[in-house]
PDB file of N, CA and C in Angstrom:
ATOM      1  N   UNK A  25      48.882   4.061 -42.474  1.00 72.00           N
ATOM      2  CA  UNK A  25      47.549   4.517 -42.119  1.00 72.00           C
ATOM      3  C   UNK A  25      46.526   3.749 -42.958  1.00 72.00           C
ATOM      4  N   UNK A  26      44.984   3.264 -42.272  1.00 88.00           N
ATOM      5  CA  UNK A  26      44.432   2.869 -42.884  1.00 88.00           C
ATOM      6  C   UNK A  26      43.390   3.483 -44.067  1.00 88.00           C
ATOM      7  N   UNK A  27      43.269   3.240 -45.108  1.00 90.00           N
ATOM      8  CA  UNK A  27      42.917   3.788 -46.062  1.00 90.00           C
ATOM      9  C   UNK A  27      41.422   4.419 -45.950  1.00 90.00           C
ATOM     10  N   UNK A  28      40.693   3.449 -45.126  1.00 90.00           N
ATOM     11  CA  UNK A  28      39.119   4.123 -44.489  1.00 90.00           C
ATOM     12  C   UNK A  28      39.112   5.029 -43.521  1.00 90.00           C
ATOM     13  N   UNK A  29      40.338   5.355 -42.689  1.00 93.00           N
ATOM     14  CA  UNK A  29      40.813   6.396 -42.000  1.00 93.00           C
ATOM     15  C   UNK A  29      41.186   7.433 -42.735  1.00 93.00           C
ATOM     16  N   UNK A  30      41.952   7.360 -43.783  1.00 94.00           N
ATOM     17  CA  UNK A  30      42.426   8.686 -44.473  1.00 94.00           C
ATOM     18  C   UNK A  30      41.225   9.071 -45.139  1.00 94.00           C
ATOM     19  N   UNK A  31      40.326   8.327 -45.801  1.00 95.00           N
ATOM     20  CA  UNK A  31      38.782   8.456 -46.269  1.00 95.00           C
ATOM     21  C   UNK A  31      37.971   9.334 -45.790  1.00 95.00           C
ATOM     22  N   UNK A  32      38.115   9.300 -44.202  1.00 95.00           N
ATOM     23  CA  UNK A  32      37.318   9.786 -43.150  1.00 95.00           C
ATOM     24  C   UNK A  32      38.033  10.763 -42.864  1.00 95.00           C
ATOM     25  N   UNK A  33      39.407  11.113 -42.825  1.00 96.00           N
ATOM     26  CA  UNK A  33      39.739  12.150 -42.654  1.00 96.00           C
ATOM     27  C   UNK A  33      39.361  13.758 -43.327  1.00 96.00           C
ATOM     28  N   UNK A  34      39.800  12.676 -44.856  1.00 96.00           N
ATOM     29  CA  UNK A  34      39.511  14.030 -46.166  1.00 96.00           C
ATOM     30  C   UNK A  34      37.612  13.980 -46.196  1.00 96.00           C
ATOM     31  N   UNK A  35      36.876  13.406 -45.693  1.00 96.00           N
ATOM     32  CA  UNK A  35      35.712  13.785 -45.694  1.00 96.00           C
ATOM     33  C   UNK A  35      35.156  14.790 -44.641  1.00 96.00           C
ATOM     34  N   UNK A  36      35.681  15.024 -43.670  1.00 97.00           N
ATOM     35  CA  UNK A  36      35.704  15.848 -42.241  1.00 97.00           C
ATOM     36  C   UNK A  36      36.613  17.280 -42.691  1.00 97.00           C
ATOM     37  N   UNK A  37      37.352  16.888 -43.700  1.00 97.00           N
ATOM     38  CA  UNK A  37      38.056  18.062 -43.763  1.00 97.00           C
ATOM     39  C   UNK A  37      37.065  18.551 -45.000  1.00 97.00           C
ATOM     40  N   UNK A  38      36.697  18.227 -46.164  1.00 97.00           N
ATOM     41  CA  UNK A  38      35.894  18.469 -47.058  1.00 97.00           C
ATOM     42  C   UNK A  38      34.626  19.077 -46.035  1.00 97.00           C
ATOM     43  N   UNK A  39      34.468  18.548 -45.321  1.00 97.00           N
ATOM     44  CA  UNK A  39      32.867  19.410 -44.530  1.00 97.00           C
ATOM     45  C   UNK A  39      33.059  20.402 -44.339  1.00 97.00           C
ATOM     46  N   UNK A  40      34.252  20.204 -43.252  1.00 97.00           N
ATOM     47  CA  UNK A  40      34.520  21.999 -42.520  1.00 97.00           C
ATOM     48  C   UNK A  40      34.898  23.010 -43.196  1.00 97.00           C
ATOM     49  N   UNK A  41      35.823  22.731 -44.624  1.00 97.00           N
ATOM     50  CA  UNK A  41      35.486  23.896 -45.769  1.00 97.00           C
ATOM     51  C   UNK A  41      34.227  24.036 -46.501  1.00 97.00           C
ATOM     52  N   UNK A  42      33.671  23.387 -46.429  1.00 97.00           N
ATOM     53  CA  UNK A  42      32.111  23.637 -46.822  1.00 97.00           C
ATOM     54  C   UNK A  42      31.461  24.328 -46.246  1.00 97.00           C
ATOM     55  N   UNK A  43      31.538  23.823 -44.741  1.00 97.00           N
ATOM     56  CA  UNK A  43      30.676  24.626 -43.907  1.00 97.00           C
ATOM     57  C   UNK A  43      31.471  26.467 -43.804  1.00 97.00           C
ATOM     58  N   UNK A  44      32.496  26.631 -43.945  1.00 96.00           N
ATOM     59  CA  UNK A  44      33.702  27.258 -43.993  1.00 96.00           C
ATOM     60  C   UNK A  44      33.218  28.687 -45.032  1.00 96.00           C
ATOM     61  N   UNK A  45      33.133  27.930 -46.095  1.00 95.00           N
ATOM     62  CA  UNK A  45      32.799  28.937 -47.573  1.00 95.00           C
ATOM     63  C   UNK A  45      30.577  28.915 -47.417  1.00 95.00           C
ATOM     64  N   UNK A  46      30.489  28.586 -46.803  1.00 95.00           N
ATOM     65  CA  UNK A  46      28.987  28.582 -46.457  1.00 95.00           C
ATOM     66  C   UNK A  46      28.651  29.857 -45.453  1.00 95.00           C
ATOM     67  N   UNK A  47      29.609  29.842 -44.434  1.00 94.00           N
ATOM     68  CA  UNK A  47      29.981  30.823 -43.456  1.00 94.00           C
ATOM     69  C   UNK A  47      30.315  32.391 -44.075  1.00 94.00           C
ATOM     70  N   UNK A  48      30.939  32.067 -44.883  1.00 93.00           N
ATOM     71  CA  UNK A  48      31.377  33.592 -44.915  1.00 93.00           C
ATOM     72  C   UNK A  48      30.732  34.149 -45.837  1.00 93.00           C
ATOM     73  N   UNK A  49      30.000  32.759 -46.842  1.00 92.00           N
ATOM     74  CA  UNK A  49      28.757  33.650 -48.171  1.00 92.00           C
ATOM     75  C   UNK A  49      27.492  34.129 -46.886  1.00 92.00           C
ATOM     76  N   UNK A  50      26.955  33.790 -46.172  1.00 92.00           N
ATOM     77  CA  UNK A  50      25.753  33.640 -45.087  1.00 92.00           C
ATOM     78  C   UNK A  50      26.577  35.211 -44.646  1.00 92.00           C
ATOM     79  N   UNK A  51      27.532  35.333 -43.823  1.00 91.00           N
ATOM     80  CA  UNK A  51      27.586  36.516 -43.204  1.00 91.00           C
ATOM     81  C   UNK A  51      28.267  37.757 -44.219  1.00 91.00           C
ATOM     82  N   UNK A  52      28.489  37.651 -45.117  1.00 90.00           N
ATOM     83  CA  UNK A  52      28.606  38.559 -46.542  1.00 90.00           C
ATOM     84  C   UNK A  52      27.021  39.197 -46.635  1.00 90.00           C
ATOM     85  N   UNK A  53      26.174  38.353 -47.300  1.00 89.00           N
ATOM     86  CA  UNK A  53      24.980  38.565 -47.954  1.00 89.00           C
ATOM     87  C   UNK A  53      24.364  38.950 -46.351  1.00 89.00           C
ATOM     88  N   UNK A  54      24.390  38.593 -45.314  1.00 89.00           N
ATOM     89  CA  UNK A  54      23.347  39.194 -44.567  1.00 89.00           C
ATOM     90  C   UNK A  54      23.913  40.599 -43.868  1.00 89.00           C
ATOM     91  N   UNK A  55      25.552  41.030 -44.441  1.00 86.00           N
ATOM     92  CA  UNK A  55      25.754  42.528 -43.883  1.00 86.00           C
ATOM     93  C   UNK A  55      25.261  43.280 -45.274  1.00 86.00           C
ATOM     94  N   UNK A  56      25.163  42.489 -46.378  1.00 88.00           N
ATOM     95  CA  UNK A  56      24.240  43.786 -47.150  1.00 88.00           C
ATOM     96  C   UNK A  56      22.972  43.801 -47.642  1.00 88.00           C
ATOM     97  N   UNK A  57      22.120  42.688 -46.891  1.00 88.00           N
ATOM     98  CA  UNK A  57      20.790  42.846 -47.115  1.00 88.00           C
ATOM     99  C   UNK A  57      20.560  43.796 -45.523  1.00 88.00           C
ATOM    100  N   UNK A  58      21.472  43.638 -44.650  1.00 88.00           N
ATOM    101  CA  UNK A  58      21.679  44.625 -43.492  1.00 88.00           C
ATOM    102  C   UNK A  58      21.079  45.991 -43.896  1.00 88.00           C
ATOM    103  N   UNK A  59      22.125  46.540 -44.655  1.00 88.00           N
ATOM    104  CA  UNK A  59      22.312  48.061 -45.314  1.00 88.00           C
ATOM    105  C   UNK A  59      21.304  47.987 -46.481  1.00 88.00           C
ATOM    106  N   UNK A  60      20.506  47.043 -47.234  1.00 90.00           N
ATOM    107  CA  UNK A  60      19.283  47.516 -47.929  1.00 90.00           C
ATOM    108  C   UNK A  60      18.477  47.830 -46.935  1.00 90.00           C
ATOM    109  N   UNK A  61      17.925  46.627 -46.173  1.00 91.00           N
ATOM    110  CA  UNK A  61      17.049  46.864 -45.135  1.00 91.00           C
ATOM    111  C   UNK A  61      16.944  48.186 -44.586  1.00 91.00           C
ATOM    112  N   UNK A  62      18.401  48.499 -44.028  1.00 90.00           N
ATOM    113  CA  UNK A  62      18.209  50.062 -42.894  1.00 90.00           C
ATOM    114  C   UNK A  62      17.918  51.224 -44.392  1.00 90.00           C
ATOM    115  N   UNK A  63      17.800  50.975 -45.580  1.00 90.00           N
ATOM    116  CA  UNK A  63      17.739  51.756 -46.214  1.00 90.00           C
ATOM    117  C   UNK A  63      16.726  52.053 -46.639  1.00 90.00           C
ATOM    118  N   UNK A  64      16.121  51.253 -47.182  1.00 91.00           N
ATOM    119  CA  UNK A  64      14.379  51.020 -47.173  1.00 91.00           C
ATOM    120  C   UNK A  64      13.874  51.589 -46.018  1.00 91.00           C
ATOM    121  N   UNK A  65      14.220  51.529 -44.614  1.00 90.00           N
ATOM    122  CA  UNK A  65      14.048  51.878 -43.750  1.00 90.00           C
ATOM    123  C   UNK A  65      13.886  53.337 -43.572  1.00 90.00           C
ATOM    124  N   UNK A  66      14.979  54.018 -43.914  1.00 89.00           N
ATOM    125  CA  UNK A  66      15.203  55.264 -44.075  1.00 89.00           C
ATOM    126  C   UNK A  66      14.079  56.101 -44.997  1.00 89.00           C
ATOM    127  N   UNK A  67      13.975  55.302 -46.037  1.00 88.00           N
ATOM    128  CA  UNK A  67      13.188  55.894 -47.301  1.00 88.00           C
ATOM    129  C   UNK A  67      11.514  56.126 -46.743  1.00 88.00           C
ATOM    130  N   UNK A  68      11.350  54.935 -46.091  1.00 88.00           N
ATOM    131  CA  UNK A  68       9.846  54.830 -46.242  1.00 88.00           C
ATOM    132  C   UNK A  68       9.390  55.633 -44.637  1.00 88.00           C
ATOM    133  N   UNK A  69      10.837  56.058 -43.564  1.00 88.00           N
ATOM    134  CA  UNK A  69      10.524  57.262 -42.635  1.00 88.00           C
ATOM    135  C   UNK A  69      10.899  58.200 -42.998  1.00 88.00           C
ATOM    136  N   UNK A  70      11.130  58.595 -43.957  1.00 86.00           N
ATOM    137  CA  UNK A  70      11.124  59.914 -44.294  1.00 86.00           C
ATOM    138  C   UNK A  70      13.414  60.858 -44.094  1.00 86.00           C
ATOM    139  N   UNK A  71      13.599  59.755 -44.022  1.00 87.00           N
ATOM    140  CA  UNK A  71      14.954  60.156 -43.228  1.00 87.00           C
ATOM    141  C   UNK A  71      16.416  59.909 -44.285  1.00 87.00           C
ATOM    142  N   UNK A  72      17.206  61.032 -44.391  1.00 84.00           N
ATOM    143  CA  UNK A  72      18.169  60.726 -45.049  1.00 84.00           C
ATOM    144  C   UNK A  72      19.356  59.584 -44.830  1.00 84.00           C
ATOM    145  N   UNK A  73      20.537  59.493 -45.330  1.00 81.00           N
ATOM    146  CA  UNK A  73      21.147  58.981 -45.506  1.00 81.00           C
ATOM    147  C   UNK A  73      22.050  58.411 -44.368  1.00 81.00           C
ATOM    148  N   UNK A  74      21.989  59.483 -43.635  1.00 84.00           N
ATOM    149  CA  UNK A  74      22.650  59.788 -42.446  1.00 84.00           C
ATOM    150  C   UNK A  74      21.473  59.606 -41.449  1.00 84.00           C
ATOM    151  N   UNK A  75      20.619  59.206 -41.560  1.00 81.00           N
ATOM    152  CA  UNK A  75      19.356  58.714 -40.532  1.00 81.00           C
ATOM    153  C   UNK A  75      18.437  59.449 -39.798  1.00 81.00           C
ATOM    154  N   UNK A  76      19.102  61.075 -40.579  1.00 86.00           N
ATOM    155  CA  UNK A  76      18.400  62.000 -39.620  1.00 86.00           C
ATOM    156  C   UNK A  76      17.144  62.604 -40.923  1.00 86.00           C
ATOM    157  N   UNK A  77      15.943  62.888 -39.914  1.00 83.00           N
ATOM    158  CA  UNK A  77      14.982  63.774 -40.890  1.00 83.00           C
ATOM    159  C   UNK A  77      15.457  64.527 -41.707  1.00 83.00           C
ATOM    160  N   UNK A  78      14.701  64.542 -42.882  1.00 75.00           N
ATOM    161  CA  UNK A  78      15.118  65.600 -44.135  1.00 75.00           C
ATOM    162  C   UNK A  78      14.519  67.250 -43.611  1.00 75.00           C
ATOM    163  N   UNK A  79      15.216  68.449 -43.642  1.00 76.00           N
ATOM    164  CA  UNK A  79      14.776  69.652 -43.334  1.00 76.00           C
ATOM    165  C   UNK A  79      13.528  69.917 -44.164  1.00 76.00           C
ATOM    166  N   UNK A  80      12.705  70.392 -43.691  1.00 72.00           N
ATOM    167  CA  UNK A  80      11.836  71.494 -44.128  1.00 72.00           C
ATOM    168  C   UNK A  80      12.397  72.498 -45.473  1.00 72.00           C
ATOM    169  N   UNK A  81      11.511  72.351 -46.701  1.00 70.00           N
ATOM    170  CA  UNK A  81      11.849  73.272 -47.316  1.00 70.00           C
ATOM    171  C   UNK A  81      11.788  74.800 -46.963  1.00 70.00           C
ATOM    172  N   UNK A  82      12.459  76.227 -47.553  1.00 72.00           N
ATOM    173  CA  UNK A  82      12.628  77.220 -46.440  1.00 72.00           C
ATOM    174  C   UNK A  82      12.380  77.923 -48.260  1.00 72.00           C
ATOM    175  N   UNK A  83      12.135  79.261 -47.594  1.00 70.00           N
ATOM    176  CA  UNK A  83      12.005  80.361 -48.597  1.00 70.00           C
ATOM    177  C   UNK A  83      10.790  80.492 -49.243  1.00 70.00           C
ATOM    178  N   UNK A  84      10.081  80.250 -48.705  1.00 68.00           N
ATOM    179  CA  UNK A  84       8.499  80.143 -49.337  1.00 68.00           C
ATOM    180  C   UNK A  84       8.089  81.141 -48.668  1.00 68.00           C
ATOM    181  N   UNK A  85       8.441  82.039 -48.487  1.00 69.00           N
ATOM    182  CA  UNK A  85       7.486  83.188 -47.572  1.00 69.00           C
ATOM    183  C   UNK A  85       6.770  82.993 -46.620  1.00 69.00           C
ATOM    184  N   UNK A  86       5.595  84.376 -46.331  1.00 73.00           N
ATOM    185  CA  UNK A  86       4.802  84.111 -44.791  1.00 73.00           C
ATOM    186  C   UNK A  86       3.657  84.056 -45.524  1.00 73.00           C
ATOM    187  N   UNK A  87       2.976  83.367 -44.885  1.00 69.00           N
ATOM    188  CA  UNK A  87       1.280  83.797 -45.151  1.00 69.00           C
ATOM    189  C   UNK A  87       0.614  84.241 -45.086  1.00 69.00           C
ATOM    190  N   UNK A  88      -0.862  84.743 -45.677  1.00 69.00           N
ATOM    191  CA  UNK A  88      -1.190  86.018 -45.864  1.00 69.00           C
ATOM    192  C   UNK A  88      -1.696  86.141 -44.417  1.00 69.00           C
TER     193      UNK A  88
END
């Protein structure tokens, strides 16, 4: 085999693990800026954890 061929080989293969470990940091970090996002989200509507409105506080009596 020619030596500028095997050159070209391990450089094509060097990319696609690059692009490879580029891939899976990119879709890592964007499933948990995901879950900050919907969380912030949550906070600033008023909504718990579970996405649903927070209850009404209760036991405060009736008014006069």
């Amino acid at each position: 085999m020619d030596a500028n061929k095997v050159f070209s080989y391990l450089f094509w293969l060097s990319v696609l693990l690059i692009m490879a470990a580029y891939f899976v940091g990119v879709s890592t970090d964007a499933s948990v800026f995901g879950g900050v996002i919907n969380s912030l989200g949550n906070t600033f509507t008023g909504r718990n954890s579970q996405g649903q409105f927070a209850s009404y506080p209760s036991g405060g009596g009736t008014a006069p």
